[in-house]
Coordinates of C-alpha atoms and ligand atoms in Angstrom, one line a residue:
X1 CA -116.2 -35.7 -21.7
X2 CA -117.5 -32.2 -21.0
X3 CA -120.6 -31.9 -18.8
X4 CA -123.1 -29.1 -18.5
X5 CA -123.7 -29.1 -14.8
X6 CA -121.6 -32.0 -13.4
X7 CA -118.4 -30.7 -11.9
X8 CA -115.7 -33.4 -12.5
X9 CA -113.3 -33.3 -9.4
X10 CA -109.9 -31.8 -10.0
X11 CA -108.2 -35.0 -8.8
X12 CA -109.1 -38.6 -9.2
X13 CA -109.4 -41.2 -12.0
X14 CA -112.0 -43.4 -13.6
X15 CA -112.6 -47.0 -12.6
X16 CA -111.9 -49.0 -15.7
X17 CA -113.9 -52.2 -16.5
X18 CA -111.7 -54.8 -18.1
X19 CA -112.7 -57.0 -21.0
X20 CA -113.6 -59.8 -18.6
X21 CA -115.8 -57.3 -16.6
X22 CA -113.4 -57.3 -13.7
X23 CA -112.5 -53.8 -12.4
X24 CA -109.3 -51.8 -12.4
X25 CA -109.8 -49.5 -9.4
X26 CA -107.3 -46.7 -9.0
X27 CA -106.3 -45.5 -5.5
X28 CA -108.2 -42.3 -6.1
X29 CA -111.4 -43.3 -8.0
X30 CA -114.0 -40.7 -8.9
X31 CA -117.4 -42.0 -7.7
X32 CA -120.6 -40.3 -9.0
X33 CA -123.4 -39.9 -6.5
X34 CA -127.1 -38.8 -6.6
X35 CA -128.0 -37.1 -3.4
X36 CA -131.7 -38.2 -3.7
X37 CA -135.0 -36.5 -2.9
X38 CA -136.7 -36.3 0.5
X39 CA -134.4 -37.8 3.1
X40 CA -131.6 -38.0 0.5
X41 CA -130.5 -34.6 1.9
X42 CA -130.0 -36.2 5.3
X43 CA -128.6 -39.6 4.5
X44 CA -126.3 -39.0 1.6
X45 CA -123.8 -36.6 3.4
X46 CA -123.7 -39.0 6.3
X47 CA -123.0 -41.9 4.0
X48 CA -120.1 -39.9 2.4
X49 CA -118.6 -39.0 5.8
X50 CA -118.7 -42.6 7.0
X51 CA -117.2 -44.0 3.8
X52 CA -114.5 -41.4 3.8
X53 CA -113.6 -42.2 7.4
X54 CA -113.5 -46.0 6.7
X55 CA -111.3 -45.5 3.7
X56 CA -108.9 -43.2 5.6
X57 CA -108.7 -45.6 8.5
X58 CA -108.2 -48.6 6.4
X59 CA -105.6 -47.2 4.0
X60 CA -104.1 -44.3 6.0
X61 CA -104.3 -41.9 3.0
X62 CA -103.1 -44.3 0.3
X63 CA -106.6 -44.6 -1.0
X64 CA -109.3 -41.9 -1.3
X65 CA -112.6 -41.4 -3.1
X66 CA -113.2 -38.3 -5.1
X67 CA -117.0 -37.8 -4.9
X68 CA -118.7 -36.3 -8.0
X69 CA -122.3 -35.1 -7.6
X70 CA -124.7 -36.0 -10.5
X71 CA -128.4 -35.2 -10.7
X72 CA -131.7 -36.9 -11.1
X73 CA -135.1 -36.0 -9.5
X74 CA -136.0 -32.7 -7.8
X75 CA -132.4 -31.3 -7.7
X76 CA -132.0 -32.1 -11.5
X77 CA -135.3 -30.4 -12.3
X78 CA -134.1 -27.2 -10.6
X79 CA -130.7 -27.3 -12.3
X80 CA -131.6 -28.5 -15.8
X81 CA -134.7 -26.3 -16.3
X82 CA -137.4 -28.9 -15.4
X83 CA -135.5 -31.9 -16.7
X84 CA -135.8 -34.6 -14.0
X85 CA -133.7 -37.1 -15.8
X86 CA -130.8 -35.4 -17.6
X87 CA -129.0 -37.4 -20.2
X88 CA -125.6 -36.5 -18.8
X89 CA -126.4 -38.3 -15.6
X90 CA -126.7 -41.5 -17.6
X91 CA -123.5 -40.6 -19.4
X92 CA -121.6 -40.0 -16.2
X93 CA -122.7 -43.4 -14.7
X94 CA -121.6 -45.1 -17.9
X95 CA -118.3 -43.3 -17.9
X96 CA -117.4 -43.9 -14.3
X97 CA -119.0 -47.5 -14.0
X98 CA -119.6 -47.4 -10.2
X99 CA -122.0 -45.0 -8.6
X100 CA -124.4 -44.6 -5.7
X101 CA -127.8 -42.9 -5.3
X102 CA -130.2 -41.8 -2.7
X103 CA -134.0 -42.4 -3.1
X104 CA -136.0 -40.6 -5.8
X105 CA -139.7 -39.6 -5.6
X106 CA -142.3 -41.2 -7.9
X107 CA -145.8 -39.8 -7.9
X108 CA -148.7 -42.3 -7.5
X109 CA -151.3 -42.7 -10.2
X110 CA -150.4 -40.0 -12.7
X111 CA -147.3 -37.9 -13.3
X112 CA -144.0 -39.1 -14.5
X113 CA -142.8 -42.7 -14.4
X114 CA -140.3 -43.8 -11.8
X115 CA -136.9 -42.3 -12.2
X116 CA -135.5 -45.3 -10.3
X117 CA -136.9 -47.7 -12.7
X118 CA -135.8 -45.5 -15.6
X119 CA -132.2 -45.6 -14.4
X120 CA -132.3 -49.4 -14.2
X121 CA -133.9 -49.7 -17.6
X122 CA -131.7 -47.1 -19.5
X123 CA -128.5 -48.6 -18.1
X124 CA -129.9 -52.2 -18.4
X125 CA -129.1 -52.8 -14.7
X126 CA -130.9 -56.1 -14.8
X127 CA -130.0 -57.4 -11.4
X128 CA -131.3 -55.8 -8.2
X129 CA -129.3 -57.4 -5.5
X130 CA -130.6 -57.0 -2.0
X131 CA -128.9 -58.9 0.8
X132 CA -130.9 -59.3 4.0
X133 CA -129.0 -59.9 7.2
X134 CA -129.5 -59.2 10.9
X135 CA -127.1 -57.2 13.0
X136 CA -126.9 -58.4 16.6
X137 CA -129.0 -56.2 18.9
X138 CA -131.3 -54.8 16.2
X139 CA -134.9 -54.9 17.3
X140 CA -137.1 -57.2 15.2
X141 CA -140.8 -58.3 15.2
X142 CA -139.7 -62.0 15.0
X143 CA -138.2 -64.2 17.7
X144 CA -135.1 -65.3 15.9
X145 CA -134.2 -62.6 13.4
X146 CA -130.7 -64.1 12.9
X147 CA -132.3 -67.1 11.1
X148 CA -133.1 -64.8 8.2
X149 CA -130.0 -64.6 6.1
X150 CA -131.0 -64.3 2.5
X151 CA -129.9 -62.6 -0.7
X152 CA -132.5 -61.5 -3.1
X153 CA -131.8 -61.4 -6.8
X154 CA -134.7 -59.3 -8.2
X155 CA -135.1 -59.2 -12.0
X156 CA -134.9 -55.5 -12.7
X157 CA -135.7 -54.9 -16.3
X158 CA -139.0 -56.7 -17.2
X159 CA -142.3 -57.6 -15.7
X160 CA -145.1 -55.2 -15.0
X161 CA -142.4 -52.7 -14.1
X162 CA -141.6 -52.3 -17.8
X163 CA -144.2 -49.4 -17.8
X164 CA -146.3 -50.6 -20.7
X165 CA -149.6 -49.3 -19.4
X166 CA -152.7 -47.7 -20.9
X167 CA -155.0 -45.5 -18.9
X168 CA -158.7 -46.3 -18.7
X169 CA -160.8 -44.3 -21.0
X170 CA -158.0 -43.6 -23.6
X171 CA -158.1 -44.6 -27.2
X172 CA -154.9 -46.6 -26.6
X173 CA -156.5 -48.7 -23.8
X174 CA -159.6 -49.3 -25.9
X175 CA -157.5 -50.3 -28.9
X176 CA -155.6 -52.9 -26.8
X177 CA -158.9 -54.2 -25.4
X178 CA -160.4 -54.4 -28.9
X179 CA -157.4 -56.2 -30.2
X180 CA -157.4 -58.7 -27.3
X181 CA -161.1 -59.4 -27.7
X182 CA -161.4 -59.3 -31.5
X183 CA -158.1 -60.7 -32.7
X184 CA -157.1 -62.9 -29.8
X185 CA -160.5 -64.2 -28.8
X186 CA -160.2 -63.1 -25.2
X187 CA -163.5 -63.5 -23.3
X188 CA -162.4 -62.8 -19.8
X189 CA -162.1 -59.0 -19.5
X190 CA -164.8 -58.6 -16.9
X191 CA -165.5 -54.9 -17.6
X192 CA -164.2 -54.2 -21.1
X193 CA -165.1 -50.5 -21.0
X194 CA -163.1 -47.9 -19.1
X195 CA -160.5 -50.4 -18.1
X196 CA -156.8 -49.7 -17.5
X197 CA -154.4 -52.2 -19.1
X198 CA -150.9 -53.2 -18.0
X199 CA -148.6 -55.5 -20.0
X200 CA -146.2 -57.9 -18.3
X201 CA -143.3 -59.0 -20.5
X202 CA -141.1 -61.8 -19.1
X203 CA -138.6 -63.3 -21.5
X204 CA -136.3 -66.3 -21.6
X205 CA -133.2 -64.1 -22.0
X206 CA -134.2 -61.8 -19.2
X207 CA -135.0 -64.6 -16.8
X208 CA -131.9 -66.6 -17.6
X209 CA -129.4 -63.8 -17.2
X210 CA -130.9 -63.1 -13.7
X211 CA -131.0 -66.7 -12.6
X212 CA -127.5 -67.2 -13.9
X213 CA -126.3 -64.4 -11.6
X214 CA -128.1 -65.9 -8.7
X215 CA -126.7 -69.4 -9.2
X216 CA -123.2 -68.0 -9.7
X217 CA -123.5 -66.1 -6.5
X218 CA -124.5 -69.3 -4.6
X219 CA -121.4 -70.9 -6.1
X220 CA -119.0 -68.1 -5.3
X221 CA -120.4 -67.7 -1.7
X222 CA -120.8 -71.5 -1.2
X223 CA -124.5 -71.3 -0.3
X224 CA -126.8 -74.3 -0.2
X225 CA -129.8 -73.3 -2.3
X226 CA -131.3 -71.0 -4.9
X227 CA -135.1 -70.5 -4.6
X228 CA -137.1 -69.4 -7.6
X229 CA -140.1 -67.4 -6.3
X230 CA -143.0 -66.9 -8.7
X231 CA -146.7 -66.9 -9.1
X232 CA -146.7 -69.4 -11.9
X233 CA -149.8 -71.2 -11.0
X234 CA -151.8 -68.2 -12.0
X235 CA -149.6 -66.3 -14.5
X236 CA -148.4 -69.4 -16.3
X237 CA -146.6 -68.0 -19.3
X238 CA -144.8 -65.2 -17.4
X239 CA -144.2 -66.2 -13.8
X240 CA -144.5 -70.0 -14.6
X241 CA -142.1 -69.6 -17.5
X242 CA -139.7 -67.8 -15.2
X243 CA -139.6 -70.9 -13.0
X244 CA -139.3 -73.3 -15.9
X245 CA -136.5 -71.3 -17.6
X246 CA -134.7 -71.1 -14.2
X247 CA -134.7 -74.9 -13.8
X248 CA -133.7 -75.3 -17.5
X249 CA -130.7 -73.0 -17.0
X250 CA -129.6 -74.9 -13.8
X251 CA -129.5 -78.1 -15.8
X252 CA -128.1 -76.8 -19.1
X253 CA -125.4 -74.4 -17.8
X254 CA -124.6 -75.7 -14.4
X255 CA -124.8 -79.4 -14.9
X256 CA -127.8 -79.7 -12.5
X257 CA -129.8 -82.9 -12.3
X258 CA -133.4 -83.4 -11.4
X259 CA -134.0 -84.4 -7.8
X260 CA -136.4 -87.3 -7.4
X261 CA -137.8 -86.8 -10.8
X262 CA -138.0 -83.0 -10.5
X263 CA -138.8 -80.2 -10.6
X264 CA -136.1 -79.4 -8.0
X265 CA -132.6 -79.5 -9.4
X266 CA -129.4 -80.5 -7.6
X267 CA -126.1 -79.3 -8.8
X268 CA -122.5 -79.6 -7.5
X269 CA -120.7 -76.4 -6.6
X270 CA -117.6 -76.6 -8.9
X271 CA -115.5 -74.7 -6.4
X272 CA -116.3 -76.6 -3.2
X273 CA -118.0 -79.8 -4.3
X274 CA -121.0 -79.0 -2.0
X275 CA -124.5 -79.5 -3.2
X276 CA -126.7 -76.5 -4.3
X277 CA -130.4 -77.2 -4.5
X278 CA -132.4 -75.1 -7.0
X279 CA -136.0 -75.1 -5.8
X280 CA -139.1 -73.0 -6.2
X281 CA -141.8 -71.6 -4.1
X282 CA -145.0 -69.8 -5.1
X283 CA -144.8 -66.1 -4.1
X284 CA -147.7 -65.9 -1.5
X285 CA -146.5 -69.1 0.2
X286 CA -142.9 -67.6 0.2
X287 CA -144.1 -64.6 2.2
X288 CA -145.2 -66.9 5.1
X289 CA -142.3 -69.4 4.6
X290 CA -139.7 -66.6 5.2
X291 CA -141.4 -66.0 8.6
X292 CA -142.0 -69.6 9.6
X293 CA -138.9 -71.4 8.1
X294 CA -136.3 -68.7 7.2
X295 CA -133.4 -71.1 7.7
X296 CA -134.4 -73.0 4.6
X297 CA -133.7 -70.2 2.2
X298 CA -130.5 -68.4 1.2
X299 CA -130.3 -67.1 -2.4
X300 CA -133.7 -66.1 -3.8
X301 CA -134.3 -65.3 -7.5
X302 CA -137.5 -63.7 -8.4
X303 CA -139.3 -61.3 -10.8
X304 CA -139.5 -57.6 -10.5
X305 CA -142.7 -57.0 -8.5
X306 CA -142.3 -60.0 -6.3
X307 CA -138.8 -58.9 -5.5
X308 CA -140.0 -55.4 -4.6
X309 CA -142.5 -56.8 -2.1
X310 CA -140.2 -59.5 -0.7
X311 CA -137.3 -57.1 -0.1
X312 CA -139.4 -54.7 2.0
X313 CA -141.0 -57.6 3.9
X314 CA -137.6 -59.3 4.6
X315 CA -136.1 -56.0 5.6
X316 CA -138.8 -55.6 8.3
X317 CA -137.9 -59.0 9.6
X318 CA -134.3 -58.1 10.4
X319 CA -135.0 -54.6 11.8
X320 CA -136.6 -52.5 9.1
X321 CA -136.0 -50.7 5.9
X322 CA -133.7 -48.2 7.6
X323 CA -130.8 -50.7 7.2
X324 CA -131.7 -52.6 4.0
X325 CA -129.0 -52.1 1.3
X326 CA -129.0 -52.8 -2.4
X327 CA -127.3 -52.7 -5.7
X328 CA -128.5 -52.4 -9.3
X329 CA -126.1 -54.3 -11.6
X330 CA -125.4 -54.9 -15.2
X331 CA -122.4 -56.8 -16.3
X332 CA -120.3 -53.6 -16.4
X333 CA -122.1 -51.0 -14.4
X334 CA -123.0 -51.0 -10.7
X335 CA -125.4 -48.4 -9.1
X336 CA -125.8 -48.9 -5.4
X337 CA -129.0 -47.7 -3.6
X338 CA -131.0 -48.0 -0.4
X339 CA -134.0 -50.3 -0.5
X340 CA -136.3 -47.6 1.1
X341 CA -137.8 -44.5 -0.5
X342 CA -137.7 -40.8 0.1
X343 CA -139.8 -40.9 3.4
X344 CA -141.0 -37.4 2.7
X345 CA -142.4 -36.7 6.2
X346 CA -138.9 -37.0 7.7
X347 CA -137.1 -35.0 5.0
X348 CA -134.5 -32.5 6.2
X349 CA -135.0 -33.4 9.9
X350 CA -131.6 -35.2 10.4
X351 CA -133.7 -38.0 11.9
X352 CA -133.9 -41.1 9.8
X353 CA -131.5 -44.1 9.8
X354 CA -128.7 -43.6 7.3
X355 CA -127.8 -47.4 7.6
X356 CA -129.4 -48.5 4.4
X357 CA -127.4 -46.2 2.2
X358 CA -124.3 -46.7 4.3
X359 CA -124.6 -50.5 3.9
X360 CA -125.2 -50.0 0.2
X361 CA -121.9 -48.1 0.2
X362 CA -120.3 -51.0 2.1
X363 CA -121.5 -53.3 -0.8
X364 CA -119.9 -50.8 -3.2
X365 CA -116.6 -50.9 -1.4
X366 CA -116.6 -54.7 -1.7
X367 CA -117.5 -54.5 -5.3
X368 CA -114.3 -52.3 -5.7
X369 CA -112.2 -54.8 -3.8
X370 CA -111.8 -52.4 -0.8
X371 CA -112.8 -55.0 1.7
X372 CA -110.8 -53.5 4.6
X373 CA -112.8 -50.3 4.4
X374 CA -116.0 -52.4 4.0
X375 CA -115.2 -54.4 7.1
X376 CA -114.7 -51.2 9.1
X377 CA -118.2 -50.1 8.1
X378 CA -119.6 -53.3 9.4
X379 CA -117.6 -52.8 12.6
X380 CA -118.9 -49.3 12.9
X381 CA -122.5 -50.5 12.4
X382 CA -122.2 -53.3 15.0
X383 CA -120.5 -51.0 17.5
X384 CA -123.1 -48.2 17.3
X385 CA -126.0 -50.6 17.6
X386 CA -124.5 -52.6 20.4
X387 CA -123.8 -49.4 22.3
X388 CA -127.5 -48.7 21.9
X389 CA -127.0 -45.3 20.2
X390 CA -129.6 -45.6 17.5
X391 CA -132.0 -43.5 15.3
X392 CA -135.7 -43.3 16.1
X393 CA -136.7 -46.4 14.1
X394 CA -134.6 -48.7 16.4
X395 CA -134.9 -46.6 19.5
X396 CA -138.7 -46.9 19.6
X397 CA -138.3 -50.7 19.8
X398 CA -135.2 -51.0 22.0
X399 CA -135.3 -50.9 25.8
X400 CA -132.8 -48.5 27.3
X401 CA -131.5 -47.2 23.9
X402 CA -130.3 -43.7 23.4
X403 CA -131.9 -41.7 20.6
X404 CA -129.4 -40.1 18.2
X405 CA -129.9 -38.2 15.0
X406 CA -129.0 -39.4 11.5
X407 CA -125.7 -37.5 11.5
X408 CA -124.9 -38.5 15.1
X409 CA -125.5 -42.1 14.2
X410 CA -122.9 -41.7 11.4
X411 CA -120.4 -40.2 14.0
X412 CA -121.0 -43.1 16.3
X413 CA -120.3 -45.5 13.5
X414 CA -117.0 -43.6 12.8
X415 CA -116.0 -43.8 16.5
X416 CA -116.6 -47.5 16.6
X417 CA -114.5 -48.4 13.5
Ligands
NDP501 N1 -135.3 -46.7 -4.9 C1 -136.0 -45.6 -4.6 O1 -135.5 -44.5 -4.8 C2 -137.3 -45.8 -4.0 C3 -138.2 -44.7 -4.1 N2 -139.4 -44.8 -3.5 C4 -140.3 -43.6 -3.5 O2 -140.2 -42.9 -2.3 C5 -141.4 -42.2 -2.0 C6 -142.0 -42.6 -0.6 O3 -142.4 -44.0 -0.6 P1 -143.0 -44.7 0.6 O4 -143.9 -45.8 0.1 O5 -143.4 -43.8 1.6 O6 -141.7 -45.6 1.2 P2 -140.5 -45.1 2.1 O7 -139.5 -46.3 2.0 O8 -139.9 -43.8 1.6 O9 -141.0 -44.9 3.5 C7 -141.9 -45.7 4.2 C8 -141.6 -45.8 5.7 O10 -140.4 -46.6 5.8 C9 -139.6 -46.1 6.9 N3 -138.3 -45.6 6.4 C10 -138.0 -45.3 5.2 N4 -136.7 -45.0 5.1 C11 -136.2 -45.0 6.4 C12 -135.0 -44.7 7.0 N5 -133.9 -44.3 6.3 N6 -134.9 -44.8 8.3 C13 -135.9 -45.2 9.1 N7 -137.1 -45.5 8.6 C14 -137.3 -45.4 7.2 C15 -140.5 -45.0 7.6 O11 -141.3 -45.7 8.5 P3 -142.1 -45.0 9.8 O12 -143.1 -44.1 9.2 O13 -142.6 -46.2 10.5 O14 -141.1 -44.3 10.6 C16 -141.3 -44.5 6.3 O15 -142.4 -43.8 6.7 C17 -142.4 -42.6 -3.2 O16 -142.4 -41.5 -4.1 C18 -141.8 -43.8 -3.8 O17 -142.1 -44.0 -5.1 C19 -139.8 -45.9 -2.8 C20 -139.0 -47.0 -2.7 C21 -137.7 -47.0 -3.3
AKG502 O1 -139.2 -46.3 -8.1 C1 -139.9 -46.2 -7.1 O2 -140.4 -45.1 -6.8 C2 -140.1 -47.3 -6.2 C3 -139.1 -48.4 -6.4 C4 -139.1 -49.4 -5.3 O3 -139.9 -49.5 -4.5 C5 -137.9 -50.3 -5.2 O4 -137.1 -50.3 -6.1 O5 -137.8 -51.0 -4.2
MG503 MG1 -139.6 -51.1 -3.1

């Protein structure tokens, strides 16, 4: 289709999604990317250089990515006369099916709603997949960072993130408060005047499609457990229901059986015959369990807000948010992105760690079936870290390390492939 500001590359083809949702990846796919605000300007070009080098090295010119810049956030506002979220960006991601993005700014308190959340909602990217693994040599605040090897499946379309909020002092907020008190008989709104109200939708369908992905992942990767993380003791009909629907799904769709009368469920991996235990942990307890007993957890399925907290906390455990990758997935579209934000105080300084976005691209290459190139990126990351040539975030915690810039770190990775 014709775009207003997006320049479609002269060469390259679309990735096609087959009826069974598998991908048909041409040798020269067009991949849309959003540079991102803040440090996006630093990390995105480095990510592209590292990916291009890995692909060139792995396939000797037989495969090549044609990158296509698309726009959201500050760069979009400049280009599209103040439109931060151009419709054609969504169209391009839908048309090309696999894309990658840098971080986007969201103002706190007032202002526009999160563009990151909007992308996930508009494209129904209901799974936020955030693997957490340690690279040998990376400095960590814990004694055995290698014990933390988890994959977070964060529900990405519901919960308090749905953005149904009413500002204190508005007619809308008062109307909701009056309805809850007068029609629903609520007596527990401590200060019913001048109160902000947020609504937390959590559905059976939304929960089950996320937990289904998490269990399927445990099956495909032959992992021993799926932990449902929730605050269901307090929020019974949202977070508690998430837990109950998760257990129900494990039994109904995966042939799971109650363990010792429940609520834990045991199921047999149909591919390997190994046991997969589906269990649950309350969210606050989980935040200490991941520090004290990380080896007991592998796949984690959780709601949107819990997943946001847990993914930053776990990232810190294995060396920080500078190397924490992620993907936002529907059944047909994949939008890869770093776990961290725009880190505005470092923007444009060629300073921050590009690892998070590069490892998100590594996930993208695997999603495309380009595993040889993905493996080279892991080699490059391991090589650069083990040589002790690292960005400021690692250097400040590593004895004898050499400080390099964002772009130099990318070059070191390329040298080590
Ligand atoms: N998906 C997205 O696009 C996301 C966007 N955001 C948005 O980003 C903005 C800033 O959010 P904020 O809460 O400051 O969180 P950030 O993740 O942007 O930054 C917090 C801190 O994390 C560290 N950090 C972040 N990225 C890197 C990196 N690449 N390398 C090394 N260290 C890094 C820095 O720590 P130190 O100071 O110790 O060096 C930084 O000060 C907000 O507008 C927020 O809404 C936030 C999260 C995700
Ligand atoms: O959208 C934002 O600004 C923040 C999102 C976020 O923190 C996340 O997705 O991890
Ligand atoms: Mg976050």
